[in-house]
PDB file of C-alpha atoms in Angstrom:
ATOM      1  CA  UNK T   1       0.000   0.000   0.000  1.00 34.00           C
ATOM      2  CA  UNK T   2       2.048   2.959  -1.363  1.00 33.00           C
ATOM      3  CA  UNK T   3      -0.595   5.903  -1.838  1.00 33.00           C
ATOM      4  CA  UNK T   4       0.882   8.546   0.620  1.00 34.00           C
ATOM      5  CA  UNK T   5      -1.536  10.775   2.735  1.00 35.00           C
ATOM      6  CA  UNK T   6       0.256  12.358   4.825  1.00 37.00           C
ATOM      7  CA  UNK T   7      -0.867  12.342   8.438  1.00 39.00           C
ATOM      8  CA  UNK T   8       1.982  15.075   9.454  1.00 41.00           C
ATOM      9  CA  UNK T   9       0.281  17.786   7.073  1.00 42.00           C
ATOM     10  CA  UNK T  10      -2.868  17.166   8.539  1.00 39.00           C
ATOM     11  CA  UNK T  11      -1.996  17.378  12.458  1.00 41.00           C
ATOM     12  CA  UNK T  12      -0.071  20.713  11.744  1.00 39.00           C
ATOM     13  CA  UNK T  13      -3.381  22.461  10.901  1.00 39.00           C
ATOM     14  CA  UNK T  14      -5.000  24.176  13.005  1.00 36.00           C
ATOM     15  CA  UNK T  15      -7.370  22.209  15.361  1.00 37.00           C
ATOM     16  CA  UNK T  16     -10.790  23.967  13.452  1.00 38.00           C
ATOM     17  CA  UNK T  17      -9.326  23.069  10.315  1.00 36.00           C
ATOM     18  CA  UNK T  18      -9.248  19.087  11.071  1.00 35.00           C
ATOM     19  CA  UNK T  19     -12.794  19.714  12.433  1.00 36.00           C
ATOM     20  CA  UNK T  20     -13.662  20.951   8.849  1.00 35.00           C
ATOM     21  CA  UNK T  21     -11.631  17.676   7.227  1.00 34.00           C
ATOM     22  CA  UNK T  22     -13.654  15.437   9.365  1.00 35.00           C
ATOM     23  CA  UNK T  23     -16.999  17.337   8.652  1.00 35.00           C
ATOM     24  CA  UNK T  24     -16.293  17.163   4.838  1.00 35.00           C
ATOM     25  CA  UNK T  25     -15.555  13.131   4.785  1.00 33.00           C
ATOM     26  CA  UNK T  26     -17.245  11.383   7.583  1.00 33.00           C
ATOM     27  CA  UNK T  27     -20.625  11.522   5.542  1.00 32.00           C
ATOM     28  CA  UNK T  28     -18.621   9.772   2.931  1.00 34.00           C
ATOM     29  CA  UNK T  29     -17.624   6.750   5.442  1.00 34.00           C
ATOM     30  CA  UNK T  30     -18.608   3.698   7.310  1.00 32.00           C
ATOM     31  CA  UNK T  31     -18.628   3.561  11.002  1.00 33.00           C
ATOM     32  CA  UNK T  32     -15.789   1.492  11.944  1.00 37.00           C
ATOM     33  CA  UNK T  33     -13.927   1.814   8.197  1.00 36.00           C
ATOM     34  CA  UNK T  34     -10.413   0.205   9.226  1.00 38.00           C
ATOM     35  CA  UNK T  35      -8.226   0.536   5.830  1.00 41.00           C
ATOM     36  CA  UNK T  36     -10.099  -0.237   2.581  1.00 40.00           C
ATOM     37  CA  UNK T  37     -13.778  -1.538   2.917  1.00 40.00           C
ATOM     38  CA  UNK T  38     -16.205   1.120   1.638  1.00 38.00           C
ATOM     39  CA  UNK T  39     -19.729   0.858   0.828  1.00 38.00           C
ATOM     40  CA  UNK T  40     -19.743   4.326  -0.726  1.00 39.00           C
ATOM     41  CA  UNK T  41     -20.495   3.226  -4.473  1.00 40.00           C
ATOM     42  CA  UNK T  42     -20.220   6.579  -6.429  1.00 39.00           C
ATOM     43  CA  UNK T  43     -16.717   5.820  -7.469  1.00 44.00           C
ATOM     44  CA  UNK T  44     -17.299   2.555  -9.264  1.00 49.00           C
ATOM     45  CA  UNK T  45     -16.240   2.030 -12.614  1.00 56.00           C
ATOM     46  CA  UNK T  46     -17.211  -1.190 -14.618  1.00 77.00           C
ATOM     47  CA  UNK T  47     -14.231  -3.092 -14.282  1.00 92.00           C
ATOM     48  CA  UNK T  48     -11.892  -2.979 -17.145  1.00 94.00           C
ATOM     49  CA  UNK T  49     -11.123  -5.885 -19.602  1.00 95.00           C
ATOM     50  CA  UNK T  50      -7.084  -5.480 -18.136  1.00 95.00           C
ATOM     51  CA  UNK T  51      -8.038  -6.373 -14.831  1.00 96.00           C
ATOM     52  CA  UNK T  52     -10.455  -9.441 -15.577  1.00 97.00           C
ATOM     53  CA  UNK T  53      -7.636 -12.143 -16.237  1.00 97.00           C
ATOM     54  CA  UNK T  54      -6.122 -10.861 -12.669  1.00 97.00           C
ATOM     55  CA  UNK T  55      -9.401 -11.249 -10.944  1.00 97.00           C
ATOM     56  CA  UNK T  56     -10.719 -14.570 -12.739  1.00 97.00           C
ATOM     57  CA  UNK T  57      -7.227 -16.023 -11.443  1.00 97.00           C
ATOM     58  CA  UNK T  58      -8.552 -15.100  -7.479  1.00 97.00           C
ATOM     59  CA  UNK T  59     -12.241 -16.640  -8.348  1.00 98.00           C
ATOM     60  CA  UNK T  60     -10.324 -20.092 -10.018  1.00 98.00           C
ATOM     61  CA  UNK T  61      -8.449 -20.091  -7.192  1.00 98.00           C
ATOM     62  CA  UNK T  62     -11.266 -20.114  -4.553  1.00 98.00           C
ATOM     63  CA  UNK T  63     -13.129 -22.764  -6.886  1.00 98.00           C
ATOM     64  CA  UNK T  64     -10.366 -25.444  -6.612  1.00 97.00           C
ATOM     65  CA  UNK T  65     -10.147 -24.143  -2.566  1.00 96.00           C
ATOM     66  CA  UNK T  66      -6.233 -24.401  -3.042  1.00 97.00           C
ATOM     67  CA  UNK T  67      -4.623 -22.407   0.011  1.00 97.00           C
ATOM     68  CA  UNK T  68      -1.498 -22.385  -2.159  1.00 98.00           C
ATOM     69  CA  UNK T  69      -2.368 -20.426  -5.064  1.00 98.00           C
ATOM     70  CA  UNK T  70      -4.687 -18.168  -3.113  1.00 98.00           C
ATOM     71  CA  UNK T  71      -1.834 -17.525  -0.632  1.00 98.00           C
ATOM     72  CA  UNK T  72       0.625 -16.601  -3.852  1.00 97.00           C
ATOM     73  CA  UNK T  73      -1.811 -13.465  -4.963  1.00 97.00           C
ATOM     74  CA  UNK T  74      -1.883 -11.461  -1.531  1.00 97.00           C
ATOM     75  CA  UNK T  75       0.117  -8.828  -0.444  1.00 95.00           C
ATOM     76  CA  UNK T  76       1.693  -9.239   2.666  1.00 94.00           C
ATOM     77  CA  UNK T  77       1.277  -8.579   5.268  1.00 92.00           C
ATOM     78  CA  UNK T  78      -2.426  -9.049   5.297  1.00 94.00           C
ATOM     79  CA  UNK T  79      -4.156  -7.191   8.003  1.00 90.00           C
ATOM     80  CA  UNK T  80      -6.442  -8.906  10.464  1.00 93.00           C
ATOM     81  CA  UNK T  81      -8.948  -7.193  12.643  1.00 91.00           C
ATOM     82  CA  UNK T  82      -7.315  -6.174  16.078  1.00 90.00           C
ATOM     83  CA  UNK T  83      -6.093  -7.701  18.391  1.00 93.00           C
ATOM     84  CA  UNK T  84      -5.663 -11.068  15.735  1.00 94.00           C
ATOM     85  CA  UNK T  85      -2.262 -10.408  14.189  1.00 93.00           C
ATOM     86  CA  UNK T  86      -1.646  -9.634  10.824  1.00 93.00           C
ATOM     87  CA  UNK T  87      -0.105 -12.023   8.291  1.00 96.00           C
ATOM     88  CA  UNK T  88       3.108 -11.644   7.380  1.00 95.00           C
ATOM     89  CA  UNK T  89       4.181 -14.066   4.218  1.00 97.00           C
ATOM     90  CA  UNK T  90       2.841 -16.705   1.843  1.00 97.00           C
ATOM     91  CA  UNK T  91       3.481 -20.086   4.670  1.00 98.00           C
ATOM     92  CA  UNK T  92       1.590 -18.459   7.018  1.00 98.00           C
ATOM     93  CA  UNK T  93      -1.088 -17.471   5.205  1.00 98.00           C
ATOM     94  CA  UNK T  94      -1.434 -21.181   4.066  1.00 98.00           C
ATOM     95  CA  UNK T  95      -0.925 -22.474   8.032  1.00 98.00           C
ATOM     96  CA  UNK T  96      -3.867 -19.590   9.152  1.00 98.00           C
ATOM     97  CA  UNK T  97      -5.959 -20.477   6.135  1.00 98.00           C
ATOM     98  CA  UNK T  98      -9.120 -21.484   7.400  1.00 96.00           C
ATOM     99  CA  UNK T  99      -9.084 -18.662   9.939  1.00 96.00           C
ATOM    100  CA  UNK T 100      -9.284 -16.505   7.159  1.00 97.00           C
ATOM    101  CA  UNK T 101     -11.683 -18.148   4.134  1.00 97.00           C
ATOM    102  CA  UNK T 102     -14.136 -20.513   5.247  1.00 97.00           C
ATOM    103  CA  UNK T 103     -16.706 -21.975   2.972  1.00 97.00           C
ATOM    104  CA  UNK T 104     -18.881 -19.017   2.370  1.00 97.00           C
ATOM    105  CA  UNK T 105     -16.197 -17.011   2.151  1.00 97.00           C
ATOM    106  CA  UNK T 106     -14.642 -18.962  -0.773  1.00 98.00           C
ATOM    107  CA  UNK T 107     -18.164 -19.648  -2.494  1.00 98.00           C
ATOM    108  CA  UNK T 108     -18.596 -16.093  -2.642  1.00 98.00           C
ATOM    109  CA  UNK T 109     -15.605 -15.430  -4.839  1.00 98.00           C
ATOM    110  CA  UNK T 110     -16.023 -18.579  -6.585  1.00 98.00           C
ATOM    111  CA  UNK T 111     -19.390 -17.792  -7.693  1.00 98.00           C
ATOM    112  CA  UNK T 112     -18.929 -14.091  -8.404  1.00 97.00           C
ATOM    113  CA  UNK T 113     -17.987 -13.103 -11.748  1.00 97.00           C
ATOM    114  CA  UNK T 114     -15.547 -10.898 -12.631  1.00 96.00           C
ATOM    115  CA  UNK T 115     -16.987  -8.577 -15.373  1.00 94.00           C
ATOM    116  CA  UNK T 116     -20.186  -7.853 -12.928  1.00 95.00           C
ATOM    117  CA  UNK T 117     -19.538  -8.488  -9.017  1.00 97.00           C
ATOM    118  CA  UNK T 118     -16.018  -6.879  -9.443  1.00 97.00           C
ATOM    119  CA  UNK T 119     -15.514  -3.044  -9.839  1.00 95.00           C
ATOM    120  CA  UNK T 120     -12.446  -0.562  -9.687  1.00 93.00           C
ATOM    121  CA  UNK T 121     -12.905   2.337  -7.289  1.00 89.00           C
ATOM    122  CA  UNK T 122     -10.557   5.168  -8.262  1.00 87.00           C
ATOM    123  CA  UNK T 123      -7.326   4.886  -6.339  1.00 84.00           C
ATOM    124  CA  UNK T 124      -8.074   2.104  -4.017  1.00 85.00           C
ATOM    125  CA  UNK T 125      -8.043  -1.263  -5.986  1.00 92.00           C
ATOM    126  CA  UNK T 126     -10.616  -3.684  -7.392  1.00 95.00           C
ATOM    127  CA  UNK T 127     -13.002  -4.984  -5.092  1.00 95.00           C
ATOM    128  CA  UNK T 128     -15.415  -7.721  -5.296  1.00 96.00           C
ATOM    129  CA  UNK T 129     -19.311  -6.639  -3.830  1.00 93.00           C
ATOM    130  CA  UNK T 130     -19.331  -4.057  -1.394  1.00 90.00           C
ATOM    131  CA  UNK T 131     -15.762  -4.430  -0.247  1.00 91.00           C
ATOM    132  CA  UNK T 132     -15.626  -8.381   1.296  1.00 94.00           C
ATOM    133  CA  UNK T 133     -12.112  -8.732  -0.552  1.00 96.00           C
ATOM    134  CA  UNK T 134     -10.088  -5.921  -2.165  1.00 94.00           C
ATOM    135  CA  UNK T 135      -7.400  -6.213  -4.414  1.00 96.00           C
ATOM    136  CA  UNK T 136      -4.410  -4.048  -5.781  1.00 94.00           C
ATOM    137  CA  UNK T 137      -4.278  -3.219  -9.729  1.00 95.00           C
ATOM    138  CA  UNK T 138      -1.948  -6.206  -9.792  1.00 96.00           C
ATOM    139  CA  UNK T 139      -4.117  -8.571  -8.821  1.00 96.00           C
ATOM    140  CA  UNK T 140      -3.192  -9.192  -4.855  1.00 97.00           C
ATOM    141  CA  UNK T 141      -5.444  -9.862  -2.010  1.00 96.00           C
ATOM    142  CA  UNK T 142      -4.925  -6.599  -0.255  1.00 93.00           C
ATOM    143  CA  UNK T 143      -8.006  -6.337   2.261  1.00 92.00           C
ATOM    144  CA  UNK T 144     -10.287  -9.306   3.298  1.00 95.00           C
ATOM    145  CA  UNK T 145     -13.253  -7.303   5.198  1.00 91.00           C
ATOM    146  CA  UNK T 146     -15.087 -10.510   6.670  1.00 93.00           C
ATOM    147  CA  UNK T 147     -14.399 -12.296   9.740  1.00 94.00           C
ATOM    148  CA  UNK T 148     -14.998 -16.256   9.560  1.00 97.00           C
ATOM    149  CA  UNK T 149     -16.271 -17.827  13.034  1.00 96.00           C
ATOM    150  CA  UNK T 150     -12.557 -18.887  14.078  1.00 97.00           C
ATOM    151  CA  UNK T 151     -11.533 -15.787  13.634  1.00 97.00           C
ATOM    152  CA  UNK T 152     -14.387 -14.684  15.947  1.00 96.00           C
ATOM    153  CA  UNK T 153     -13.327 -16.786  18.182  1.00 97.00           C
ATOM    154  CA  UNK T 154      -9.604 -16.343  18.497  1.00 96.00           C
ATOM    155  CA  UNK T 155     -10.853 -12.255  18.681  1.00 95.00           C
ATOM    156  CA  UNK T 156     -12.413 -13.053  22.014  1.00 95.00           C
ATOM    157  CA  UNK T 157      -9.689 -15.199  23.920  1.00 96.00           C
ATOM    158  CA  UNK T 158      -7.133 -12.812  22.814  1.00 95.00           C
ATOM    159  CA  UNK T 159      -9.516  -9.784  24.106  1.00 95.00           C
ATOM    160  CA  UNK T 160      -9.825 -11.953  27.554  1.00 96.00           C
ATOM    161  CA  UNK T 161      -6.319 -12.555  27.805  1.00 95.00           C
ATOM    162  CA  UNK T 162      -5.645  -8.911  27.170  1.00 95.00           C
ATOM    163  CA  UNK T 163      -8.635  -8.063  29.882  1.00 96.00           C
ATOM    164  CA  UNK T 164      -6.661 -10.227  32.618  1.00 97.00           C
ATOM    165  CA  UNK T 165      -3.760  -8.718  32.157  1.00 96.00           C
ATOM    166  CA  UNK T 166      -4.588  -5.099  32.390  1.00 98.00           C
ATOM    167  CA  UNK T 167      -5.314  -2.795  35.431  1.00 98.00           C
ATOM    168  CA  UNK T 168      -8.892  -3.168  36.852  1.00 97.00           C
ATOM    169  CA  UNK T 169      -9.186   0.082  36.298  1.00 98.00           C
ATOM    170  CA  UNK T 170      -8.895  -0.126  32.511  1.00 98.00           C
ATOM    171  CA  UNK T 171      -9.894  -4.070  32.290  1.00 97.00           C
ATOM    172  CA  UNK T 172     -13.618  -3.543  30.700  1.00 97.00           C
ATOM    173  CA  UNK T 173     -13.977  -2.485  27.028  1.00 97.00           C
ATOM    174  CA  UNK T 174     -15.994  -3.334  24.633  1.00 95.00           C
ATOM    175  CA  UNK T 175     -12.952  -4.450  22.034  1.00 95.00           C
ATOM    176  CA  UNK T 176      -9.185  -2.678  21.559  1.00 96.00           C
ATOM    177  CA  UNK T 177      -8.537  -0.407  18.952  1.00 95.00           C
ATOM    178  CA  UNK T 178      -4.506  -0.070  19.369  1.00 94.00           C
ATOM    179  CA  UNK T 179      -1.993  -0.776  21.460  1.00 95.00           C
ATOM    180  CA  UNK T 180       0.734   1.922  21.202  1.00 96.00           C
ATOM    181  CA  UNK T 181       4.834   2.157  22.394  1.00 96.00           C
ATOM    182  CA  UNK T 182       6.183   5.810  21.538  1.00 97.00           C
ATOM    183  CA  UNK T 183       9.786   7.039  22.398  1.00 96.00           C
ATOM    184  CA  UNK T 184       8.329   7.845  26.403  1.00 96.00           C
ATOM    185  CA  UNK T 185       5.350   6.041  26.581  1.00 97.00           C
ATOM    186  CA  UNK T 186       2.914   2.532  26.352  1.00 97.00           C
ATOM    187  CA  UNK T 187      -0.339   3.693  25.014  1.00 98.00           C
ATOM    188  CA  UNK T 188      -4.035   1.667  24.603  1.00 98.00           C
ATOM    189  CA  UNK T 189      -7.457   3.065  23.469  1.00 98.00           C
ATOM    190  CA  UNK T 190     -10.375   0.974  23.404  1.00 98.00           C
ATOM    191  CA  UNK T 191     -13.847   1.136  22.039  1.00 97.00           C
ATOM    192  CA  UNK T 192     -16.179   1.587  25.327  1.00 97.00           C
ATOM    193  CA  UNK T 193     -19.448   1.344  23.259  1.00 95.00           C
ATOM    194  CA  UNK T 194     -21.963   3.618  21.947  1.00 95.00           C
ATOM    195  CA  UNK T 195     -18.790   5.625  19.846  1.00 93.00           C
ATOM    196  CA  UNK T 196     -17.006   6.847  22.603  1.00 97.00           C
ATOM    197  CA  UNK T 197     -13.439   5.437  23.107  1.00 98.00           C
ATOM    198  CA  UNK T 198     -10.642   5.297  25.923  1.00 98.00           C
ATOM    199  CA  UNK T 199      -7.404   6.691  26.472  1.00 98.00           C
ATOM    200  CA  UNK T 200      -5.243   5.419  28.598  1.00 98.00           C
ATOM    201  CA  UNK T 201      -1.294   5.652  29.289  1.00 98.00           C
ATOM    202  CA  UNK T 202       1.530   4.885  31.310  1.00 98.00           C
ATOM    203  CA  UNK T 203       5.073   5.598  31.174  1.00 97.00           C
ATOM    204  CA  UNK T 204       7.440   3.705  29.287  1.00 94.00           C
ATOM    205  CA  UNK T 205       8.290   0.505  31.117  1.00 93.00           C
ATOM    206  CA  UNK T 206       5.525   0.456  33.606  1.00 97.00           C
ATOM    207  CA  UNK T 207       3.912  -3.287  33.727  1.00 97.00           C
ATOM    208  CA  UNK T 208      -0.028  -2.711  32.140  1.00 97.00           C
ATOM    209  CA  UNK T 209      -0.948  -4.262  35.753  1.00 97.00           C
ATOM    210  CA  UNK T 210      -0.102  -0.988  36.586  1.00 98.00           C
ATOM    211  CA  UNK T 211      -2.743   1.558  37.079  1.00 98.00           C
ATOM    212  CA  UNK T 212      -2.138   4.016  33.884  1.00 98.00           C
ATOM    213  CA  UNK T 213      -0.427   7.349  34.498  1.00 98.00           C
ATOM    214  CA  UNK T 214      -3.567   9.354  32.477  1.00 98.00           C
ATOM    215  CA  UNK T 215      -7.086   7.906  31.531  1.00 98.00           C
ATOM    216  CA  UNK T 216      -9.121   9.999  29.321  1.00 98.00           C
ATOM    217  CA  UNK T 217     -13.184   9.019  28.149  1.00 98.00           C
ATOM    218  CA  UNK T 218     -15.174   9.503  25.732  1.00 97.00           C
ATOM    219  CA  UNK T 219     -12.592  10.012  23.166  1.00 98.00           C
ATOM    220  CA  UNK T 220     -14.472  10.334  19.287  1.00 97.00           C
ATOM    221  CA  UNK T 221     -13.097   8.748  16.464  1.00 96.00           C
ATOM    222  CA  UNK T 222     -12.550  11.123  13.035  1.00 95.00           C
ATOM    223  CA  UNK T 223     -11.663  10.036   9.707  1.00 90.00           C
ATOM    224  CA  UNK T 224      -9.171  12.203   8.156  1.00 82.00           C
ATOM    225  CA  UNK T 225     -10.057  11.774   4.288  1.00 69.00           C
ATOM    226  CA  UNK T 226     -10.899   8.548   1.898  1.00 60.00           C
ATOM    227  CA  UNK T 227      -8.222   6.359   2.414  1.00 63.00           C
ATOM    228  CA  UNK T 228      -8.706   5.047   5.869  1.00 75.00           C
ATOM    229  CA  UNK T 229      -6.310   7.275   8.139  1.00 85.00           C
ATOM    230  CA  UNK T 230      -7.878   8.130  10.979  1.00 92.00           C
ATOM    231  CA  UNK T 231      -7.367   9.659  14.929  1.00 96.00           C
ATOM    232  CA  UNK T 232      -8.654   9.029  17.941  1.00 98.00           C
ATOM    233  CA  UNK T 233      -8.950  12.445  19.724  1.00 98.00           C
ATOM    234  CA  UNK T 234      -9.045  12.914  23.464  1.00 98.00           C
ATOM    235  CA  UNK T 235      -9.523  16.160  25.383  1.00 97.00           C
ATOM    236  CA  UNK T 236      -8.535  17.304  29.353  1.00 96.00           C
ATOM    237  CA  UNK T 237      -9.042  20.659  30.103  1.00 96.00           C
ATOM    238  CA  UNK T 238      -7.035  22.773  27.705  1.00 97.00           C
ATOM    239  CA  UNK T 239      -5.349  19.714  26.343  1.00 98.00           C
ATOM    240  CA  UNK T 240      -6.098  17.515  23.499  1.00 98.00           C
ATOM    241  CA  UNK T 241      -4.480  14.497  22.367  1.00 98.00           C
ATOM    242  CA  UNK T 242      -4.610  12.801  19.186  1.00 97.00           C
ATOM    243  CA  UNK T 243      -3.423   9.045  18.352  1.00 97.00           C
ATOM    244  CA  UNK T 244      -3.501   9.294  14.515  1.00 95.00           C
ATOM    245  CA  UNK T 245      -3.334   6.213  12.800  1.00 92.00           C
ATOM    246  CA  UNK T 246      -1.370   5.725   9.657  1.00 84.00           C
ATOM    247  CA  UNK T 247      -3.456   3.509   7.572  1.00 78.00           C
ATOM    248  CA  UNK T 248      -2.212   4.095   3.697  1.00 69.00           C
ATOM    249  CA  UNK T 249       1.068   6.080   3.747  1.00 69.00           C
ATOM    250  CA  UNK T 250       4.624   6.425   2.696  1.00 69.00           C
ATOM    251  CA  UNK T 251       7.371   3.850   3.157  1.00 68.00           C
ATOM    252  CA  UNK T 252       9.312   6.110   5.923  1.00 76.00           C
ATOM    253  CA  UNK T 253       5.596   6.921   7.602  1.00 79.00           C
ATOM    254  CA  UNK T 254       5.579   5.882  11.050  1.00 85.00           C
ATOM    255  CA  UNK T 255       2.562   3.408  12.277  1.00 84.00           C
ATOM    256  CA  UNK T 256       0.903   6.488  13.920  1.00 93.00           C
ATOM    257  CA  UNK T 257       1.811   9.470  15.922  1.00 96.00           C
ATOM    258  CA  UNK T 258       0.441  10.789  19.543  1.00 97.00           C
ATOM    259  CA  UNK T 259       0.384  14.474  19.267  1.00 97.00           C
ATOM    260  CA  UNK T 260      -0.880  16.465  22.577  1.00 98.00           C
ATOM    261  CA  UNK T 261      -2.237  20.282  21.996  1.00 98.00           C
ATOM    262  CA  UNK T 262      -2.577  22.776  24.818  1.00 97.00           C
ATOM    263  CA  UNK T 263      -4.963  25.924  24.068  1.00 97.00           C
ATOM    264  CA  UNK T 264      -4.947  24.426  20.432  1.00 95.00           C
ATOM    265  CA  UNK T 265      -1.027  23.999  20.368  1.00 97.00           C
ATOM    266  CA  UNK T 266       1.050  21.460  19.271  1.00 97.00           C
ATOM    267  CA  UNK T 267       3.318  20.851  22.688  1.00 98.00           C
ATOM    268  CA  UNK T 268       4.134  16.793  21.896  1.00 97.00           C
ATOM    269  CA  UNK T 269       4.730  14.835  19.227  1.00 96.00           C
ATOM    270  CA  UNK T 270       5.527  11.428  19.581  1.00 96.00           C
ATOM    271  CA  UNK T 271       6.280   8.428  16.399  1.00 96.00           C
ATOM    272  CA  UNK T 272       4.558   5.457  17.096  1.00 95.00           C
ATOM    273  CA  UNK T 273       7.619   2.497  17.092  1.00 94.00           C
ATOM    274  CA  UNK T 274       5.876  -0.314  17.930  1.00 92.00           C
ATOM    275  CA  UNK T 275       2.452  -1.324  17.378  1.00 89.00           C
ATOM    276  CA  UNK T 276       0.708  -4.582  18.381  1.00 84.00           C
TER     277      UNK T 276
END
């Protein structure tokens, strides 16, 4: 995913333009958009002879359910929902297989066809119905939006085991959206239902058993444009911090960033270097 929108230009704006930026697209986008699914259908374009040999290989693929050659034509890694990790090369897509494409799944693509159930849409890729599976213009799996009942499953023990192992304070959510480490500090925010989320921090090399240094609630969620980058945005007093999350970007764009305002100021900025 090489398209570059470039979170940094954004966050250096002032605080009312952003609100404008999320007023302008948010119409535009699903609740919950996480990288490429979109239901919004006025950019479709019947899809173009070029592409159909690239696609009919996917749907032949799914037919003869061979892992193998369906695991050659994605782009790695593959992104799972959070917390399930993403998928990183071609033997471990085949060894996670069926946590990814179970029978429906797979008779969905084999049964679609590629000259009417596949459409481009612009900039983003090819994708089959209303987003289930997205491709790139060469062809490659590069967004499966469905979630297969082992998947489901392995969601919810890795949401307990992340539950038991947090501060009390902090242990209820409804699901994680990330799990940050910056230069100075371990960062989580987590959907708490009803579109509010959670902030909560603690210093770098606290234990999460810990109770967090700063908890902030009922954070909101803004989309910044088409492509899927997005913020969570928090706000204490005269303070405001922002965990932007760097969905399509550059090569040498960092995961995300935490930025912190004061009276609408940029005081901290911190690079995301790891990301769970």
């Amino acid at each position: 995913m090489s398209v570059v929108l470039s979170v940094k230009g954004i966050k250096s704006a002032s605080l009312d333009k952003i609100k404008l930026i999320k007023m302008a697209f948010y119409a535009a986008l699903i609740a919950g958009f996480m990288g490429l699914s979109s239901h919004v259908r006025a950019a479709d374009e019947a899809l173009p002879q070029e592409y159909i040999p690239l696609v009919q290989g996917i749907i032949d693929a799914a037919k003869a359910n061979d892992p193998e050659a369906i695991a050659k034509r994605v782009a790695y890694p593959l992104k799972r929902e959070y917390p399930i990790s993403a998928i990183q090369n071609m033997q471990e897509m085949v060894a996670r297989f069926n946590q990814v494409f179970d029978s429906q799944l797979l008779e969905q693509i084999a049964n679609s066809k590629a000259d009417v159930d596949w459409q481009t849409m612009g900039w983003r890729g090819i994708m089959l119905g209303s987003g289930v599976v997205w491709l790139d213009f060469d062809g490659k799996i590069i967004g499966i939006n469905a979630q297969t009942p082992v998947e489901t499953k392995l969601k919810a023990e890795l949401i307990a085991k992340q539950q038991t192992a947090l501060h009390a304070s902090v242990s209820e959510f409804v699901s994680p959206e990330l799990a940050w480490q910056t230069a100075k500090f371990t960062i989580r925010v987590d959907n708490m239902g009803n579109n509010q989320y959670r902030y909560a921090a603690w210093a770098k090399g606290k234990s999460l058993s810990e109770k967090p240094d700063l908890v902030l609630n009922k954070g909101k969620l803004v989309f910044d444009g088409s492509g899927g980058n997005h913020s969570f945005q928090f706000r204490s007093g005269p303070y405001q911090y922002h965990c932007y999350v760097t969905v399509l970007g550059g090569s040498d764009s960092p995961l995300g960033e935490l930025v912190v305002f004061k009276n609408d100021q940029e005081i901290l900025t911190q690079a995301v270097i790891k990301a769970d």
